[in-house]
Short mmCIF file of C-alpha atoms and ligand atoms in Angstrom, two decimals:
data_model
loop_
_atom_site.label_atom_id
_atom_site.label_comp_id
_atom_site.label_asym_id
_atom_site.label_seq_id
_atom_site.Cartn_x
_atom_site.Cartn_y
_atom_site.Cartn_z
CA MET A 221 0.00 0.00 0.00
CA THR A 222 2.68 2.46 1.06
CA ASP A 223 4.71 1.45 -2.01
CA THR A 224 1.80 2.28 -4.27
CA SER A 225 1.23 5.68 -2.69
CA GLN A 226 4.92 6.45 -2.78
CA LEU A 227 5.17 5.44 -6.46
CA GLN A 228 2.10 7.55 -7.29
CA ALA A 229 3.59 10.56 -5.51
CA ASP A 230 6.92 10.11 -7.35
CA LEU A 231 5.32 9.76 -10.75
CA LEU A 232 2.99 12.73 -10.22
CA ALA A 233 6.03 14.81 -9.25
CA GLN A 234 7.85 13.74 -12.43
CA ILE A 235 4.80 14.58 -14.55
CA ALA A 236 4.54 17.98 -12.93
CA ALA A 237 8.24 18.61 -13.58
CA ALA A 238 8.11 17.59 -17.26
CA ASP A 239 8.17 20.86 -19.18
CA THR A 240 8.44 19.64 -22.75
CA PRO A 241 6.46 17.06 -24.75
CA ASP A 242 9.61 14.90 -24.97
CA ALA A 243 10.20 14.95 -21.21
CA LEU A 244 6.55 14.07 -20.63
CA GLU A 245 6.76 11.22 -23.12
CA ALA A 246 9.81 9.82 -21.26
CA VAL A 247 7.86 9.83 -17.98
CA ARG A 248 4.91 8.14 -19.71
CA VAL A 249 7.10 5.33 -21.12
CA ALA A 250 8.85 4.84 -17.75
CA ALA A 251 5.48 4.48 -16.03
CA MET A 252 3.00 3.07 -18.53
CA GLY A 253 5.20 1.55 -21.28
CA LYS A 254 5.64 -2.21 -21.66
CA GLN A 255 8.48 -2.23 -19.13
CA GLY A 256 7.03 0.68 -17.16
CA GLN A 257 6.78 0.62 -13.38
CA VAL A 258 2.97 0.71 -13.29
CA THR A 259 2.66 -1.94 -16.00
CA GLN A 260 5.05 -4.22 -14.14
CA LEU A 261 3.15 -3.71 -10.91
CA LEU A 262 -0.15 -4.64 -12.60
CA LYS A 263 1.47 -7.81 -13.94
CA THR A 264 2.16 -9.03 -10.39
CA LEU A 265 -1.59 -9.29 -9.72
CA GLY A 266 -1.67 -12.56 -11.70
CA GLY A 267 0.60 -14.35 -9.21
CA MET A 268 -1.19 -13.20 -6.04
CA SER A 269 -3.54 -15.14 -3.81
CA PRO A 270 -7.20 -14.11 -4.19
CA GLU A 271 -7.12 -12.36 -0.80
CA ASP A 272 -4.03 -10.30 -1.64
CA ARG A 273 -5.41 -9.49 -5.08
CA ALA A 274 -8.64 -8.21 -3.53
CA VAL A 275 -6.59 -5.59 -1.71
CA ALA A 276 -3.88 -4.85 -4.30
CA GLY A 277 -6.18 -4.81 -7.40
CA PRO A 278 -8.13 -1.65 -6.54
CA ALA A 279 -4.95 0.07 -5.30
CA PHE A 280 -2.98 -0.66 -8.50
CA ASN A 281 -5.88 0.31 -10.74
CA GLY A 282 -6.33 3.53 -8.81
CA LEU A 283 -2.65 4.25 -9.38
CA ARG A 284 -2.96 3.54 -13.10
CA GLU A 285 -6.00 5.83 -13.44
CA ALA A 286 -4.38 8.66 -11.51
CA ILE A 287 -1.22 8.53 -13.65
CA THR A 288 -3.16 8.27 -16.93
CA ALA A 289 -5.27 11.30 -16.00
CA ALA A 290 -2.24 13.32 -14.90
CA LEU A 291 -0.39 12.51 -18.16
CA ALA A 292 -3.38 13.59 -20.26
CA ALA A 293 -3.87 16.82 -18.34
CA LYS A 294 -0.18 17.70 -18.58
CA LYS A 295 -0.14 16.93 -22.33
CA ALA A 296 -3.13 19.22 -22.92
CA ALA A 297 -1.43 21.99 -20.94
CA LEU A 298 1.84 21.61 -22.89
CA ASP A 299 -0.05 21.57 -26.24
CA GLU A 300 -1.90 24.74 -25.36
CA ALA A 301 1.28 26.47 -24.26
CA ALA A 302 2.94 25.47 -27.55
CA LEU A 303 0.00 26.84 -29.56
CA ASN A 304 0.00 30.10 -27.63
CA ALA A 305 3.72 30.49 -28.20
CA LYS A 306 3.23 29.85 -31.93
CA LEU A 307 0.38 32.37 -32.15
CA ALA A 308 2.40 34.97 -30.34
CA ALA A 309 5.40 34.40 -32.62
CA GLU A 310 3.32 34.57 -35.83
CA LYS A 311 1.24 37.56 -34.86
CA GLN A 312 0.21 39.82 -37.76
CA ASP A 313 -0.35 43.50 -37.39
CA MET A 314 -3.64 43.99 -39.21
CA THR A 315 -3.37 47.75 -39.00
CA LEU A 316 -0.26 48.00 -41.19
CA PRO A 317 -0.89 49.86 -44.48
CA VAL A 318 -0.92 47.80 -47.68
CA SER A 319 2.14 48.20 -49.82
CA LEU A 320 1.17 48.05 -53.48
CA PRO A 321 3.47 47.57 -56.42
CA ALA A 322 3.61 50.88 -58.21
CA THR A 323 2.47 49.62 -61.61
CA GLY A 324 -0.74 48.11 -62.88
CA THR A 325 -4.28 49.44 -63.03
CA ILE A 326 -7.69 47.97 -63.79
CA HIS A 327 -8.66 48.69 -67.39
CA PRO A 328 -11.79 50.87 -67.72
CA ILE A 329 -13.61 48.04 -69.50
CA SER A 330 -12.90 45.58 -66.68
CA GLN A 331 -13.87 48.27 -64.20
CA VAL A 332 -17.21 48.91 -65.92
CA MET A 333 -17.90 45.16 -66.15
CA ASP A 334 -17.25 44.91 -62.39
CA GLU A 335 -19.46 47.90 -61.70
CA LEU A 336 -22.28 46.40 -63.76
CA ALA A 337 -21.92 43.00 -62.11
CA GLY A 338 -22.01 44.78 -58.71
CA ILE A 339 -25.13 46.77 -59.55
CA PHE A 340 -26.97 43.75 -60.92
CA ALA A 341 -25.84 41.52 -58.06
CA ASP A 342 -27.54 44.00 -55.72
CA LEU A 343 -30.68 43.57 -57.84
CA GLY A 344 -30.52 39.78 -57.51
CA PHE A 345 -28.94 38.85 -60.84
CA ALA A 346 -26.41 36.03 -61.18
CA VAL A 347 -23.56 36.10 -63.71
CA ALA A 348 -23.76 33.63 -66.64
CA SER A 349 -21.40 33.00 -69.53
CA GLY A 350 -21.12 31.22 -72.84
CA PRO A 351 -18.49 30.46 -75.49
CA GLU A 352 -17.13 33.13 -77.81
CA ILE A 353 -16.98 30.60 -80.66
CA GLU A 354 -20.67 29.88 -80.96
CA ASP A 355 -22.81 27.70 -83.16
CA ASP A 356 -25.32 29.05 -85.62
CA TRP A 357 -28.32 27.78 -83.65
CA HIS A 358 -27.47 29.61 -80.41
CA ASN A 359 -26.27 32.80 -82.10
CA PHE A 360 -29.10 33.10 -84.63
CA THR A 361 -31.72 30.40 -85.17
CA ALA A 362 -32.94 29.99 -81.59
CA LEU A 363 -33.07 33.79 -81.33
CA ASN A 364 -35.68 33.81 -84.10
CA ILE A 365 -33.16 34.71 -86.80
CA PRO A 366 -33.63 31.92 -89.37
CA GLU A 367 -31.16 31.46 -92.21
CA SER A 368 -32.87 33.72 -94.73
CA HIS A 369 -33.44 36.50 -92.20
CA PRO A 370 -31.99 39.89 -93.18
CA ALA A 371 -30.76 40.38 -89.60
CA ARG A 372 -28.01 37.86 -90.31
CA ALA A 373 -26.52 40.26 -92.83
CA MET A 374 -26.86 43.14 -90.33
CA HIS A 375 -24.49 41.40 -87.97
CA ASP A 376 -21.33 41.39 -90.14
CA THR A 377 -20.53 37.94 -88.86
CA PHE A 378 -17.08 36.36 -88.68
CA TYR A 379 -17.40 32.74 -89.81
CA ILE A 380 -14.91 30.03 -88.86
CA ASP A 381 -12.94 28.58 -91.79
CA GLY A 382 -14.02 25.05 -92.63
CA GLN A 383 -16.75 25.02 -89.97
CA PRO A 384 -19.88 26.29 -91.66
CA ASN A 385 -21.98 26.17 -88.49
CA MET A 386 -19.61 28.04 -86.22
CA VAL A 387 -19.27 31.80 -85.81
CA LEU A 388 -17.58 34.26 -83.48
CA ARG A 389 -20.62 35.29 -81.48
CA THR A 390 -21.98 38.57 -82.77
CA HIS A 391 -23.71 39.42 -79.49
CA THR A 392 -24.11 38.04 -75.95
CA SER A 393 -27.73 37.04 -76.68
CA PRO A 394 -26.80 33.35 -77.26
CA VAL A 395 -26.17 33.22 -73.50
CA GLN A 396 -29.93 33.84 -73.10
CA ILE A 397 -30.53 30.63 -75.02
CA ARG A 398 -27.92 28.63 -73.14
CA THR A 399 -29.35 29.79 -69.83
CA MET A 400 -32.99 29.04 -70.70
CA VAL A 401 -32.05 25.63 -72.09
CA GLY A 402 -29.81 24.83 -69.13
CA GLN A 403 -31.78 25.97 -66.09
CA LYS A 404 -35.35 26.18 -64.88
CA PRO A 405 -37.06 29.55 -64.49
CA PRO A 406 -37.31 31.86 -62.65
CA ILE A 407 -34.13 33.23 -64.23
CA ARG A 408 -32.30 36.47 -63.47
CA ILE A 409 -28.88 36.65 -65.10
CA ILE A 410 -26.44 39.02 -66.70
CA ALA A 411 -23.82 37.78 -69.14
CA PRO A 412 -20.78 39.98 -69.70
CA GLY A 413 -18.31 39.15 -72.45
CA ARG A 414 -16.58 39.74 -75.75
CA VAL A 415 -18.45 39.86 -79.04
CA TYR A 416 -17.21 40.15 -82.62
CA ARG A 417 -18.35 41.91 -85.77
CA SER A 418 -16.49 42.56 -88.97
CA ASP A 419 -16.60 46.32 -88.56
CA SER A 420 -13.80 48.77 -87.88
CA ASP A 421 -13.65 52.57 -87.75
CA ALA A 422 -13.33 55.35 -85.16
CA THR A 423 -16.43 54.19 -83.29
CA HIS A 424 -16.37 50.43 -84.02
CA THR A 425 -13.79 47.75 -83.26
CA PRO A 426 -14.06 44.17 -84.57
CA MET A 427 -14.09 42.92 -80.99
CA PHE A 428 -16.08 44.75 -78.36
CA HIS A 429 -17.89 44.03 -75.09
CA GLN A 430 -21.50 43.55 -74.23
CA ILE A 431 -23.51 42.72 -71.17
CA GLU A 432 -26.68 40.77 -71.71
CA GLY A 433 -29.50 40.72 -69.20
CA LEU A 434 -32.30 38.19 -69.00
CA VAL A 435 -35.27 37.84 -66.66
CA ILE A 436 -37.74 34.98 -67.08
CA ASP A 437 -40.59 34.50 -64.63
CA LYS A 438 -44.39 34.53 -64.47
CA GLY A 439 -46.22 37.78 -65.15
CA ILE A 440 -43.21 39.85 -66.25
CA THR A 441 -44.16 43.02 -68.11
CA LEU A 442 -42.57 45.98 -69.87
CA ALA A 443 -42.91 47.90 -66.58
CA HIS A 444 -40.41 45.53 -64.94
CA LEU A 445 -38.02 46.11 -67.85
CA ARG A 446 -38.32 49.86 -67.57
CA TRP A 447 -37.81 49.96 -63.81
CA THR A 448 -34.81 47.65 -63.99
CA LEU A 449 -33.10 49.65 -66.74
CA GLU A 450 -33.79 52.99 -65.05
CA THR A 451 -32.48 51.72 -61.73
CA PHE A 452 -29.35 50.32 -63.33
CA ILE A 453 -28.58 53.40 -65.44
CA LYS A 454 -29.09 55.79 -62.51
CA ALA A 455 -26.81 53.70 -60.31
CA PHE A 456 -24.21 53.27 -63.03
CA PHE A 457 -23.91 56.91 -64.03
CA GLU A 458 -24.47 58.16 -60.49
CA VAL A 459 -26.89 60.78 -61.80
CA ASP A 460 -30.20 60.58 -59.93
CA ASP A 461 -32.21 62.56 -62.45
CA VAL A 462 -30.57 60.98 -65.51
CA VAL A 463 -32.76 61.47 -68.57
CA LEU A 464 -33.64 58.39 -70.59
CA ARG A 465 -35.40 58.09 -73.91
CA PHE A 466 -37.22 54.84 -74.62
CA ARG A 467 -37.69 54.38 -78.38
CA PRO A 468 -39.67 51.61 -80.10
CA SER A 469 -37.29 49.47 -82.15
CA TYR A 470 -36.91 46.08 -83.75
CA PHE A 471 -34.97 42.96 -82.76
CA PRO A 472 -36.02 39.54 -84.04
CA PHE A 473 -35.75 38.06 -80.54
CA THR A 474 -37.85 40.63 -78.64
CA GLU A 475 -41.41 41.85 -79.11
CA PRO A 476 -42.00 44.64 -78.44
CA SER A 477 -38.45 45.97 -78.70
CA VAL A 478 -37.15 49.12 -77.09
CA GLU A 479 -33.94 51.06 -77.54
CA VAL A 480 -32.73 53.29 -74.75
CA ASP A 481 -30.83 56.55 -75.20
CA VAL A 482 -29.08 58.40 -72.38
CA GLY A 483 -29.21 62.19 -72.47
CA TYR A 484 -25.90 63.94 -71.96
CA SER A 485 -24.37 67.37 -72.11
CA ALA A 486 -22.20 68.18 -75.11
CA LYS A 487 -20.18 70.48 -72.87
CA THR A 488 -19.09 67.84 -70.34
CA GLY A 489 -19.50 64.77 -72.55
CA LYS A 490 -21.22 63.09 -69.59
CA PRO A 491 -24.80 62.17 -68.70
CA ALA A 492 -26.63 65.14 -67.28
CA GLY A 493 -29.79 65.84 -65.31
CA GLN A 494 -33.04 67.47 -66.47
CA GLY A 495 -32.51 70.71 -68.39
CA GLN A 496 -28.84 70.11 -69.21
CA VAL A 497 -29.28 67.51 -71.92
CA ASP A 498 -28.55 68.49 -75.50
CA LYS A 499 -27.33 65.20 -76.96
CA TRP A 500 -28.39 61.55 -76.87
CA LEU A 501 -26.39 58.36 -76.98
CA GLU A 502 -27.95 55.00 -77.65
CA VAL A 503 -26.74 52.61 -74.94
CA LEU A 504 -29.17 49.70 -74.86
CA GLY A 505 -31.25 47.33 -76.93
CA SER A 506 -34.01 45.57 -75.07
CA GLY A 507 -37.51 44.18 -75.17
CA MET A 508 -39.86 41.43 -74.06
CA VAL A 509 -38.40 38.04 -74.97
CA HIS A 510 -40.17 36.81 -78.12
CA PRO A 511 -42.51 33.86 -77.41
CA ARG A 512 -40.78 31.96 -80.22
CA VAL A 513 -37.44 32.28 -78.42
CA ILE A 514 -38.96 31.01 -75.18
CA ALA A 515 -40.50 28.07 -77.09
CA ALA A 516 -37.21 27.32 -78.88
CA CYS A 517 -35.66 26.79 -75.45
CA GLY A 518 -38.31 24.25 -74.50
CA LEU A 519 -40.36 26.54 -72.23
CA ASP A 520 -44.07 27.25 -72.55
CA PRO A 521 -44.48 30.93 -73.54
CA ASN A 522 -47.99 30.92 -72.05
CA GLU A 523 -46.50 30.16 -68.68
CA TRP A 524 -43.20 32.07 -68.80
CA GLN A 525 -42.49 35.63 -69.92
CA GLY A 526 -39.54 37.89 -69.55
CA PHE A 527 -37.41 40.69 -70.76
CA ALA A 528 -33.88 40.92 -72.12
CA PHE A 529 -31.42 43.66 -72.82
CA GLY A 530 -27.99 44.05 -74.29
CA THR A 531 -25.66 46.95 -73.73
CA GLY A 532 -22.26 47.94 -75.09
CA VAL A 533 -19.74 48.05 -72.28
CA ASP A 534 -17.18 50.06 -74.25
CA ARG A 535 -19.69 52.81 -74.90
CA LEU A 536 -20.86 52.89 -71.29
CA ALA A 537 -17.24 53.24 -70.21
CA MET A 538 -16.59 56.09 -72.66
CA LEU A 539 -19.68 57.97 -71.58
CA LYS A 540 -19.20 57.54 -67.82
CA TYR A 541 -15.51 58.33 -67.75
CA GLY A 542 -15.41 60.89 -70.55
CA LEU A 543 -13.08 58.85 -72.80
CA THR A 544 -13.34 59.99 -76.37
CA ASP A 545 -11.37 57.55 -78.51
CA LEU A 546 -12.59 53.96 -78.55
CA ARG A 547 -9.38 52.74 -80.14
CA ALA A 548 -7.31 53.83 -77.13
CA PHE A 549 -9.00 51.01 -75.20
CA PHE A 550 -7.06 48.50 -77.25
CA ASP A 551 -3.71 50.27 -77.70
CA GLY A 552 -2.12 49.02 -74.49
CA ASP A 553 -0.49 52.44 -74.00
CA ILE A 554 0.87 52.37 -70.46
CA LYS A 555 0.51 56.15 -70.02
CA TRP A 556 -3.13 56.02 -71.05
CA LEU A 557 -3.75 53.07 -68.75
CA LYS A 558 -2.08 54.80 -65.80
CA HIS A 559 -4.20 57.86 -66.32
CA ASN A 560 -7.50 56.15 -67.07
CA GLY A 561 -7.19 52.90 -65.12
CA PHE A 562 -8.59 52.12 -61.70
CA SER A 563 -7.28 50.97 -58.37
CA ALA A 564 -7.62 47.26 -57.70
CA PHE A 565 -9.25 48.21 -54.39
CA ASP A 566 -12.33 49.77 -55.94
CA LEU A 567 -15.35 47.77 -54.89
CA PRO A 568 -18.22 49.03 -56.98
CA SER A 569 -21.79 48.55 -55.82
CA ILE A 570 -25.18 50.12 -56.25
CA SER A 571 -24.73 52.33 -53.21
CA ALA A 572 -21.15 53.44 -53.78
CA GLY A 573 -19.97 54.33 -57.25
CA ALA A 574 -16.37 53.92 -58.27
CA THR A 575 -13.93 56.78 -58.24
CA PRO A 576 -11.25 56.92 -60.92
N1 LIG B 1126 -28.27 41.48 -79.08
C1 LIG B 1126 -28.66 42.83 -79.42
C2 LIG B 1126 -27.50 43.49 -80.14
O1 LIG B 1126 -26.40 43.03 -80.07
C3 LIG B 1126 -29.02 43.61 -78.20
C4 LIG B 1126 -30.24 43.11 -77.51
C5 LIG B 1126 -30.15 42.19 -76.49
C6 LIG B 1126 -31.49 43.56 -77.87
C7 LIG B 1126 -31.28 41.73 -75.84
C8 LIG B 1126 -32.65 43.12 -77.24
C9 LIG B 1126 -32.51 42.20 -76.23
O2 LIG B 1126 -27.65 44.49 -80.80
#
């Protein structure tokens, strides 16, 4: 009995004195390992008389439990101390200013795409995408532009050599088709991306950028279209009383179709409020999705309606940031980019416009 208490006191003292995981492990092996003192003691129970065992059994087991518990507690304490030391050593000062490399800005087109995605995210739109090399069906046929349709000629399409059914997409509208075919309504998406037309002068480049919008749900009307476009354009240009002109128009894939002009001041070259507008710039094509387009995607046009719009990102960027030459967007002139680019820390949203 005295032996057991003495051994327990010794071992507990050793455990208390162990101040590293290695030291603690050595104590554990010496006590509880195969040749350990406690293990050896427990082995002697087998050779005892039943009377002796009745006394020694509980004492030895009590010893084993006390040592096991003390080892575990000490290990937890050492682990925690090690973690605290590590955390203290690796401490980061979150208040230090960011050091940025001096070069590199966000291109105005990327900036405007981000701004638009931010505005439409706040309105509940997801971002969708599609391929730039598109097939005839998605780019034209499903959008109610059959082969003989004059609108095909209007698009100045780039065809792919040796692949009669493939084109460089002439607009982002094929993403409407891909989305309606691929997911169940209700749908609220925008699709930003590059589009291509064989057209090149001071105001046209063969590659430019569009953002498509598509809403498909039950009971959608032209009023929803108008509110959405007004809300987006006000937020984008950060002009609360921006003046918009909605003109009837024609697109094969919308009926009715509406084009939207933004009023601006010739003096500033930027969108202006009531009374200061003396020029108009067309920025948007839109309309109610044609029932034939909805049907081509396998949806019942009597059940589902919606609106769509497409807008030229390059033009929006020019108008908002007062950039006059479209071709400068593609020159890669580092001076131009430094002057007209944006900080990577701009986080555009509907409530806080970007600052150049
Ligand atoms: N795809 C049309 C264009 O490129 C724009 C548009 C999109 C018009 C959606 C109506 C609806 O000119």
